[in-house]
Amino acid sequence: MSIETILVLNAGSSSIKFQLFKGEESVLSGQIDGLGANAWVKGKSAEGETLMDRALTAEEAQNHNTALQVILALVHQFDPNVEVDAIGHRVVHGGTQFTHPVLVTEEVEKELEAINNLAPLHNPHNLAGIAGAKAAFPGKPNVACFDTAFHRTQEFKNEAYAIPLKFYEEGVRRYGMHGQSFHFISEELHNVAPEIANGKIVVAHLGNGASMCAIENGKCVTTTMGFTPLDGLAMGTRCGLIDPGVVLYLIGEKGMSVEEVGHLLNKESGMKGLSGISQDMRDLENSDSPAAKKALEYYDNRVKRELGALVAVMGGIDALVFTGGIGENSSLTRAGVCEGLEFLGIEIDEEANKARAKDAITISKPSSRVKIMAIPTNEEGMIARQTRAICEA
Ligand code: ADP
């Protein structure tokens, strides 16, 4: 089947982000927020023309199904003759069984429901998005693309935690996230730096959530996020790597409930918790406060520490790629991470590093053994590409 037009959906608890692709090109994008209450829809064309910017009626705002009808109307407003050929869905968790994107069937939906407990804040809403798309675009293929799938090439020694093996067998493992982003960067390197694309790459996806991935020959060796997105780097509001003993202390000594600890580590920690100012890197970079400076130093140091671990496990590094909102834009973070890593062959070029990565940029010195780049990620584009590949297979 030839697939020309693909709608990519990222359905959350109260929001749905969407992008319409014609071929590889994104032509329409937008978002519905506030589902269930005061919902709002925004949609604009690739040229920046606003096509919809309004409150949803109470009827439209009820749930994912009703919201998908609004997206359908927007797509038709954009192009009355358009036919959506397939819908690609971001599904956060694919458990142990989904190692690749998959065409959604009733069987697949049942299997996904069975692993809702692995990502209770995300997967049930991703499934609601699938149900909504089935109703809005009857008969069209839906493809589930998983954040975790790219990391299923990890060996046991990188995937397991050293707790009794039965937990590994029941699914307590390092799943990793941001798979669409890592996969996209890995493929994009063939266009922008083919000489190292099959080499040993470390990608730092630094956004509100953040993780790093060691990739060799296009395959994930290992990654910093774990069983949940709480592990690894310090993030906007998440703590990242922490001694599990701290969790025991918070519960046993401070009398905190599981929910309270979850809230503390997910929502009140990271840059927000350390700085006491903001979770947004721009606020911290613009602040004179010593706490902001310390938080930024902490952030860079965590990236550096994970970089060392990933390079050691992979047995070398040919390229370091920064991506995500911070990786693409923050020259301060990139400089801070690379500082002092000349012994690894990582030499950043101060001038080149001043640029923002609107397109892929190289920011290493010509003498640097390791190529350092900043590349804009495109998770939705990756989902569209995977959706096309599955439907045309
Ligand atoms: P998400 O993980 O939600 O997709 P993004 O990848 O868009 O987030 O990253 C958002 C973060 O990027 C913001 O919190 C902000 O800290 C950071 N950011 C964006 N622009 C800049 C900039 N010019 N300088 C520093 N940080 C920036």
Short mmCIF file of C-alpha atoms and ligand atoms in Angstrom, two decimals:
data_model
loop_
_atom_site.label_atom_id
_atom_site.label_comp_id
_atom_site.label_asym_id
_atom_site.label_seq_id
_atom_site.Cartn_x
_atom_site.Cartn_y
_atom_site.Cartn_z
CA MET A 1 0.00 0.00 0.00
CA SER A 2 1.39 3.43 -0.91
CA ILE A 3 1.27 5.83 2.00
CA GLU A 4 1.32 9.53 1.22
CA THR A 5 -0.29 11.31 4.18
CA ILE A 6 0.35 10.32 7.78
CA LEU A 7 -1.09 11.78 10.97
CA VAL A 8 1.21 11.42 13.98
CA LEU A 9 -0.46 11.50 17.39
CA ASN A 10 1.02 11.84 20.86
CA ALA A 11 -1.89 11.39 23.26
CA GLY A 12 -1.38 12.25 26.93
CA SER A 13 -3.79 12.31 29.87
CA SER A 14 -5.29 15.70 29.02
CA SER A 15 -3.49 16.65 25.83
CA ILE A 16 -3.04 15.42 22.27
CA LYS A 17 -0.16 16.67 20.13
CA PHE A 18 -0.49 16.06 16.41
CA GLN A 19 1.43 16.55 13.19
CA LEU A 20 0.38 15.84 9.64
CA PHE A 21 3.07 14.61 7.24
CA LYS A 22 3.02 14.53 3.46
CA GLY A 23 5.88 12.29 2.55
CA GLU A 24 8.72 13.26 4.93
CA GLU A 25 7.46 16.81 5.25
CA SER A 26 5.46 18.12 8.20
CA VAL A 27 2.67 20.31 6.80
CA LEU A 28 0.40 20.89 9.80
CA SER A 29 0.94 20.69 13.55
CA GLY A 30 -0.88 21.50 16.71
CA GLN A 31 -2.05 20.52 20.12
CA ILE A 32 -5.20 20.10 22.19
CA ASP A 33 -4.76 20.87 25.89
CA GLY A 34 -7.02 20.68 28.91
CA LEU A 35 -9.14 17.70 27.85
CA GLY A 36 -11.91 16.93 30.29
CA ALA A 37 -12.22 20.57 31.43
CA ASN A 38 -11.40 23.84 29.64
CA ALA A 39 -9.84 22.42 26.51
CA TRP A 40 -8.18 24.49 23.82
CA VAL A 41 -7.02 23.60 20.33
CA LYS A 42 -4.22 25.23 18.37
CA GLY A 43 -3.19 24.27 14.88
CA LYS A 44 -0.90 25.91 12.36
CA SER A 45 0.47 25.13 8.94
CA ALA A 46 4.18 24.60 8.29
CA GLU A 47 4.25 28.17 6.95
CA GLY A 48 3.12 29.38 10.37
CA GLU A 49 -0.47 30.26 9.44
CA THR A 50 -2.84 29.77 12.38
CA LEU A 51 -5.73 27.57 11.28
CA MET A 52 -7.40 26.96 14.62
CA ASP A 53 -7.00 28.68 17.96
CA ARG A 54 -10.12 28.30 20.04
CA ALA A 55 -11.76 26.74 23.06
CA LEU A 56 -13.38 23.34 22.58
CA THR A 57 -17.08 23.07 23.30
CA ALA A 58 -18.00 20.97 26.34
CA GLU A 59 -19.03 18.21 23.97
CA GLU A 60 -15.75 18.29 22.04
CA ALA A 61 -13.69 18.41 25.24
CA GLN A 62 -15.13 15.23 26.75
CA ASN A 63 -12.42 12.71 25.91
CA HIS A 64 -9.87 11.52 23.35
CA ASN A 65 -12.59 10.31 20.98
CA THR A 66 -14.34 13.67 20.81
CA ALA A 67 -11.01 15.52 20.59
CA LEU A 68 -9.95 13.39 17.62
CA GLN A 69 -13.05 14.64 15.77
CA VAL A 70 -11.72 18.19 16.23
CA ILE A 71 -8.37 17.15 14.78
CA LEU A 72 -10.17 15.50 11.88
CA ALA A 73 -12.06 18.77 11.23
CA LEU A 74 -8.79 20.73 11.37
CA VAL A 75 -7.14 18.39 8.88
CA HIS A 76 -10.08 18.92 6.51
CA GLN A 77 -10.02 22.66 7.04
CA PHE A 78 -6.32 22.60 6.11
CA ASP A 79 -6.97 20.63 2.96
CA PRO A 80 -10.55 19.65 2.07
CA ASN A 81 -9.29 16.98 -0.34
CA VAL A 82 -6.79 15.37 1.98
CA GLU A 83 -7.05 11.70 2.79
CA VAL A 84 -5.15 10.49 5.85
CA ASP A 85 -3.62 7.17 4.78
CA ALA A 86 -2.31 6.03 8.17
CA ILE A 87 -1.97 7.15 11.77
CA GLY A 88 1.27 6.77 13.73
CA HIS A 89 1.01 6.77 17.52
CA ARG A 90 3.65 7.51 20.08
CA VAL A 91 3.30 4.77 22.67
CA VAL A 92 5.61 5.27 25.63
CA HIS A 93 6.07 1.70 26.79
CA GLY A 94 6.40 -1.42 24.73
CA GLY A 95 7.41 -3.73 27.58
CA THR A 96 9.76 -6.57 26.73
CA GLN A 97 7.77 -7.83 23.75
CA PHE A 98 7.55 -4.80 21.44
CA THR A 99 11.01 -4.42 19.97
CA HIS A 100 9.79 -2.65 16.81
CA PRO A 101 6.83 -0.54 15.71
CA VAL A 102 3.74 -2.62 15.09
CA LEU A 103 0.47 -2.42 13.16
CA VAL A 104 -2.31 -2.10 15.74
CA THR A 105 -4.69 -5.05 15.79
CA GLU A 106 -7.16 -6.10 18.47
CA GLU A 107 -4.54 -8.56 19.68
CA VAL A 108 -1.92 -5.79 19.96
CA GLU A 109 -4.35 -3.56 21.85
CA LYS A 110 -4.94 -6.38 24.34
CA GLU A 111 -1.20 -6.94 24.77
CA LEU A 112 -0.72 -3.23 25.33
CA GLU A 113 -3.50 -3.09 27.92
CA ALA A 114 -1.72 -5.87 29.77
CA ILE A 115 1.40 -3.70 30.20
CA ASN A 116 -0.40 -0.49 31.22
CA ASN A 117 1.04 -1.01 34.69
CA LEU A 118 4.56 -0.35 33.35
CA ALA A 119 3.64 3.21 32.36
CA PRO A 120 0.34 4.00 34.09
CA LEU A 121 0.68 7.74 33.45
CA HIS A 122 1.17 7.31 29.72
CA ASN A 123 0.16 4.04 28.07
CA PRO A 124 -3.57 4.09 28.92
CA HIS A 125 -3.80 7.55 27.28
CA ASN A 126 -1.81 6.38 24.26
CA LEU A 127 -4.38 3.59 23.93
CA ALA A 128 -7.23 6.09 24.23
CA GLY A 129 -5.60 7.99 21.34
CA ILE A 130 -5.58 4.82 19.28
CA ALA A 131 -9.28 4.21 20.02
CA GLY A 132 -10.07 7.82 19.06
CA ALA A 133 -8.14 7.55 15.79
CA LYS A 134 -9.90 4.30 14.89
CA ALA A 135 -13.25 6.09 15.26
CA ALA A 136 -12.16 9.26 13.43
CA PHE A 137 -10.39 7.49 10.54
CA PRO A 138 -12.31 4.23 10.13
CA GLY A 139 -10.52 1.50 8.23
CA LYS A 140 -7.16 3.28 8.19
CA PRO A 141 -4.08 1.52 9.58
CA ASN A 142 -2.82 2.60 13.01
CA VAL A 143 0.82 1.96 13.91
CA ALA A 144 2.18 1.97 17.48
CA CYS A 145 5.73 3.30 17.79
CA PHE A 146 7.39 2.77 21.15
CA ASP A 147 9.82 4.97 23.11
CA THR A 148 11.38 1.85 24.59
CA ALA A 149 11.79 -0.27 21.44
CA PHE A 150 15.15 1.16 20.31
CA HIS A 151 16.76 -0.02 23.56
CA ARG A 152 15.75 -3.67 23.27
CA THR A 153 19.13 -4.49 21.75
CA GLN A 154 20.77 -4.09 25.18
CA GLU A 155 22.46 -7.18 26.53
CA PHE A 156 21.45 -8.61 29.89
CA LYS A 157 24.46 -7.05 31.62
CA ASN A 158 23.21 -3.59 30.65
CA GLU A 159 19.52 -4.28 31.02
CA ALA A 160 19.27 -6.06 34.37
CA TYR A 161 19.34 -4.72 37.92
CA ALA A 162 21.25 -6.73 40.51
CA ILE A 163 18.20 -7.82 42.47
CA PRO A 164 16.87 -11.39 42.46
CA LEU A 165 16.53 -12.61 38.89
CA LYS A 166 12.80 -13.29 39.18
CA PHE A 167 12.21 -9.53 39.04
CA TYR A 168 14.10 -9.26 35.75
CA GLU A 169 12.02 -12.13 34.43
CA GLU A 170 8.78 -10.41 35.40
CA GLY A 171 9.91 -7.27 33.59
CA VAL A 172 11.85 -5.12 36.07
CA ARG A 173 14.55 -3.94 33.66
CA ARG A 174 16.29 -0.95 32.17
CA TYR A 175 13.80 -0.13 29.41
CA GLY A 176 15.10 3.32 28.49
CA MET A 177 13.09 6.09 26.80
CA HIS A 178 13.49 8.74 24.05
CA GLY A 179 13.90 5.88 21.56
CA GLN A 180 12.40 7.88 18.67
CA SER A 181 14.91 10.65 19.20
CA PHE A 182 17.92 8.34 19.40
CA HIS A 183 16.76 6.39 16.38
CA PHE A 184 16.25 9.59 14.39
CA ILE A 185 19.71 10.95 15.28
CA SER A 186 21.31 7.63 14.45
CA GLU A 187 19.70 7.68 10.97
CA GLU A 188 20.33 11.40 10.47
CA LEU A 189 24.06 10.87 10.98
CA HIS A 190 24.10 8.99 7.67
CA ASN A 191 23.09 12.29 6.01
CA VAL A 192 25.16 14.76 7.99
CA ALA A 193 28.25 12.79 9.06
CA PRO A 194 28.35 9.51 7.12
CA GLU A 195 31.99 8.91 8.02
CA ILE A 196 31.09 8.17 11.66
CA ALA A 197 27.42 7.11 11.31
CA ASN A 198 28.19 3.44 11.88
CA GLY A 199 30.75 4.12 14.59
CA LYS A 200 30.49 4.52 18.35
CA ILE A 201 28.14 7.38 19.12
CA VAL A 202 26.93 8.88 22.36
CA VAL A 203 23.74 10.92 21.99
CA ALA A 204 22.70 13.27 24.78
CA HIS A 205 18.97 14.04 24.46
CA LEU A 206 18.64 16.98 26.84
CA GLY A 207 15.10 18.35 27.12
CA ASN A 208 12.71 18.65 30.06
CA GLY A 209 13.25 14.94 30.35
CA ALA A 210 16.78 13.87 29.49
CA SER A 211 18.69 10.71 28.75
CA MET A 212 21.79 9.53 26.95
CA CYS A 213 22.35 6.57 24.71
CA ALA A 214 25.44 4.69 23.55
CA ILE A 215 24.87 3.58 19.94
CA GLU A 216 27.18 1.37 17.94
CA ASN A 217 26.51 0.55 14.31
CA GLY A 218 23.04 2.05 14.64
CA LYS A 219 22.06 -0.15 17.62
CA CYS A 220 21.60 0.81 21.25
CA VAL A 221 24.32 -0.59 23.50
CA THR A 222 22.86 0.97 26.62
CA THR A 223 21.10 4.05 27.91
CA THR A 224 20.77 6.09 31.08
CA MET A 225 17.03 5.93 31.75
CA GLY A 226 15.90 2.78 33.46
CA PHE A 227 12.75 0.97 34.51
CA THR A 228 11.12 4.39 34.54
CA PRO A 229 12.11 7.84 33.23
CA LEU A 230 13.36 8.76 36.74
CA ASP A 231 16.80 7.23 36.33
CA GLY A 232 19.97 8.65 34.84
CA LEU A 233 20.60 12.36 34.32
CA ALA A 234 19.29 15.13 36.55
CA MET A 235 16.38 16.72 34.66
CA GLY A 236 14.05 19.71 34.88
CA THR A 237 12.12 18.30 37.83
CA ARG A 238 13.33 14.66 38.08
CA CYS A 239 16.18 13.59 40.31
CA GLY A 240 17.87 11.07 38.01
CA LEU A 241 20.32 8.60 39.53
CA ILE A 242 19.82 8.31 43.26
CA ASP A 243 20.73 5.80 45.94
CA PRO A 244 17.60 3.67 46.52
CA GLY A 245 18.54 4.03 50.20
CA VAL A 246 17.34 7.65 49.98
CA VAL A 247 13.89 6.36 49.05
CA LEU A 248 13.95 4.01 52.03
CA TYR A 249 14.99 6.89 54.27
CA LEU A 250 12.19 9.14 53.00
CA ILE A 251 9.62 6.43 53.65
CA GLY A 252 11.06 4.87 56.82
CA GLU A 253 12.46 7.92 58.63
CA LYS A 254 10.45 10.80 57.23
CA GLY A 255 7.15 8.94 57.10
CA MET A 256 6.45 9.92 53.51
CA SER A 257 3.92 7.95 51.50
CA VAL A 258 4.76 6.31 48.17
CA GLU A 259 2.76 9.06 46.40
CA GLU A 260 4.64 11.80 48.25
CA VAL A 261 8.03 10.30 47.41
CA GLY A 262 6.93 9.89 43.80
CA HIS A 263 5.89 13.53 43.64
CA LEU A 264 9.12 14.70 45.28
CA LEU A 265 11.39 12.76 42.94
CA ASN A 266 9.38 13.39 39.75
CA LYS A 267 8.12 16.93 40.20
CA GLU A 268 10.14 18.77 42.84
CA SER A 269 13.67 17.58 42.21
CA GLY A 270 16.24 18.02 39.43
CA MET A 271 17.08 21.59 38.44
CA LYS A 272 13.95 22.90 40.15
CA GLY A 273 14.80 21.26 43.46
CA LEU A 274 18.50 22.09 43.39
CA SER A 275 18.17 25.72 42.33
CA GLY A 276 14.96 26.56 44.16
CA ILE A 277 14.34 28.89 41.19
CA SER A 278 13.17 27.11 38.07
CA GLN A 279 13.22 23.92 36.06
CA ASP A 280 13.95 25.88 32.88
CA MET A 281 17.60 26.08 31.88
CA ARG A 282 17.07 29.53 30.38
CA ASP A 283 16.00 30.91 33.76
CA LEU A 284 19.01 29.37 35.45
CA GLU A 285 21.43 30.60 32.78
CA ASN A 286 20.01 34.12 33.16
CA SER A 287 20.14 34.08 36.96
CA ASP A 288 22.93 35.55 39.10
CA SER A 289 22.02 33.36 42.05
CA PRO A 290 24.76 31.05 43.40
CA ALA A 291 22.15 28.25 43.69
CA ALA A 292 21.43 28.49 39.94
CA LYS A 293 25.15 28.34 39.17
CA LYS A 294 25.57 25.28 41.37
CA ALA A 295 22.58 23.55 39.76
CA LEU A 296 24.02 24.15 36.29
CA GLU A 297 27.41 22.77 37.36
CA TYR A 298 25.64 19.77 38.80
CA TYR A 299 23.75 19.21 35.54
CA ASP A 300 26.88 19.26 33.39
CA ASN A 301 28.71 17.01 35.81
CA ARG A 302 25.95 14.38 35.68
CA VAL A 303 26.06 14.36 31.87
CA LYS A 304 29.85 14.05 32.02
CA ARG A 305 29.68 11.19 34.50
CA GLU A 306 27.20 9.23 32.39
CA LEU A 307 29.25 9.97 29.29
CA GLY A 308 32.26 8.35 30.95
CA ALA A 309 30.20 5.29 31.84
CA LEU A 310 28.72 4.95 28.34
CA VAL A 311 32.09 5.36 26.63
CA ALA A 312 33.65 2.74 28.90
CA VAL A 313 30.87 0.23 28.31
CA MET A 314 30.95 0.83 24.54
CA GLY A 315 34.76 0.69 24.46
CA GLY A 316 35.29 4.07 22.80
CA ILE A 317 33.62 7.02 21.15
CA ASP A 318 33.73 8.48 17.63
CA ALA A 319 31.07 11.15 18.01
CA LEU A 320 29.15 12.98 20.72
CA VAL A 321 25.79 14.42 19.63
CA PHE A 322 23.70 16.91 21.61
CA THR A 323 19.96 17.16 20.94
CA GLY A 324 16.67 18.16 22.65
CA GLY A 325 15.76 21.70 23.67
CA ILE A 326 18.84 22.12 25.85
CA GLY A 327 21.26 20.13 23.67
CA GLU A 328 20.24 22.07 20.55
CA ASN A 329 20.25 25.52 22.12
CA SER A 330 22.41 25.77 25.20
CA SER A 331 26.03 26.46 24.27
CA LEU A 332 26.75 26.84 27.99
CA THR A 333 25.64 23.28 28.74
CA ARG A 334 27.55 21.85 25.77
CA ALA A 335 30.72 23.71 26.79
CA GLY A 336 30.28 22.68 30.43
CA VAL A 337 29.86 19.01 29.53
CA CYS A 338 32.90 18.94 27.22
CA GLU A 339 35.19 20.92 29.54
CA GLY A 340 38.18 18.84 30.66
CA LEU A 341 37.42 15.91 28.33
CA GLU A 342 40.39 16.50 26.00
CA PHE A 343 41.92 13.29 27.40
CA LEU A 344 39.04 11.44 25.70
CA GLY A 345 39.69 13.23 22.39
CA ILE A 346 36.78 15.61 22.96
CA GLU A 347 37.77 19.18 21.99
CA ILE A 348 34.96 21.68 21.60
CA ASP A 349 35.35 24.75 19.36
CA GLU A 350 34.30 27.82 21.31
CA GLU A 351 33.23 29.83 18.26
CA ALA A 352 31.31 27.04 16.52
CA ASN A 353 29.61 26.16 19.79
CA LYS A 354 28.01 29.62 20.01
CA ALA A 355 25.49 28.65 17.31
CA ARG A 356 22.05 27.21 17.86
CA ALA A 357 21.36 23.96 16.03
CA LYS A 358 18.55 24.99 13.67
CA ASP A 359 20.16 22.39 11.39
CA ALA A 360 22.93 19.94 12.25
CA ILE A 361 26.11 21.74 13.29
CA THR A 362 29.61 20.51 14.07
CA ILE A 363 31.04 22.13 17.17
CA SER A 364 34.33 20.25 17.59
CA LYS A 365 37.76 21.67 16.71
CA PRO A 366 39.31 20.29 13.52
CA SER A 367 41.93 18.62 15.77
CA SER A 368 39.29 16.87 17.91
CA ARG A 369 39.48 13.08 17.58
CA VAL A 370 35.81 12.86 18.54
CA LYS A 371 33.35 14.70 16.31
CA ILE A 372 31.01 16.82 18.43
CA MET A 373 27.68 17.84 16.92
CA ALA A 374 24.34 19.41 17.82
CA ILE A 375 21.46 18.06 15.73
CA PRO A 376 17.77 19.00 15.99
CA THR A 377 15.76 15.93 16.85
CA ASN A 378 12.52 14.98 15.09
CA GLU A 379 10.59 12.39 17.07
CA GLU A 380 7.35 12.92 15.14
CA GLY A 381 9.19 12.61 11.84
CA MET A 382 10.64 9.31 13.03
CA ILE A 383 7.17 8.03 13.94
CA ALA A 384 5.89 9.05 10.48
CA ARG A 385 8.82 7.24 8.86
CA GLN A 386 8.23 4.08 10.90
CA THR A 387 4.50 4.19 10.22
CA ARG A 388 5.12 4.39 6.49
CA ALA A 389 7.62 1.52 6.63
CA ILE A 390 5.18 -0.74 8.50
CA CYS A 391 2.25 0.07 6.20
CA GLU A 392 4.27 -0.36 3.00
CA ALA A 393 5.94 -3.59 4.14
P1 ADP B 1 10.55 18.29 26.09
O1 ADP B 1 11.40 17.30 26.81
O2 ADP B 1 9.35 18.75 26.87
O3 ADP B 1 10.26 17.92 24.64
P2 ADP B 1 12.41 20.21 24.96
O4 ADP B 1 13.26 19.20 24.30
O5 ADP B 1 11.64 21.17 24.13
O6 ADP B 1 11.44 19.61 26.04
O7 ADP B 1 13.36 21.06 25.94
C1 ADP B 1 12.84 22.06 26.76
C2 ADP B 1 13.96 22.70 27.55
O8 ADP B 1 14.94 23.24 26.65
C3 ADP B 1 13.48 23.91 28.34
O9 ADP B 1 13.10 23.53 29.63
C4 ADP B 1 14.68 24.78 28.40
O10 ADP B 1 15.33 24.50 29.61
C5 ADP B 1 15.58 24.30 27.29
N1 ADP B 1 15.89 25.36 26.33
C6 ADP B 1 15.18 25.77 25.26
N2 ADP B 1 15.79 26.80 24.63
C7 ADP B 1 16.93 27.04 25.32
C8 ADP B 1 17.99 27.99 25.18
N3 ADP B 1 18.01 28.89 24.21
N4 ADP B 1 18.98 27.94 26.09
C9 ADP B 1 18.97 27.05 27.08
N5 ADP B 1 18.01 26.14 27.26
C10 ADP B 1 16.99 26.14 26.41
#
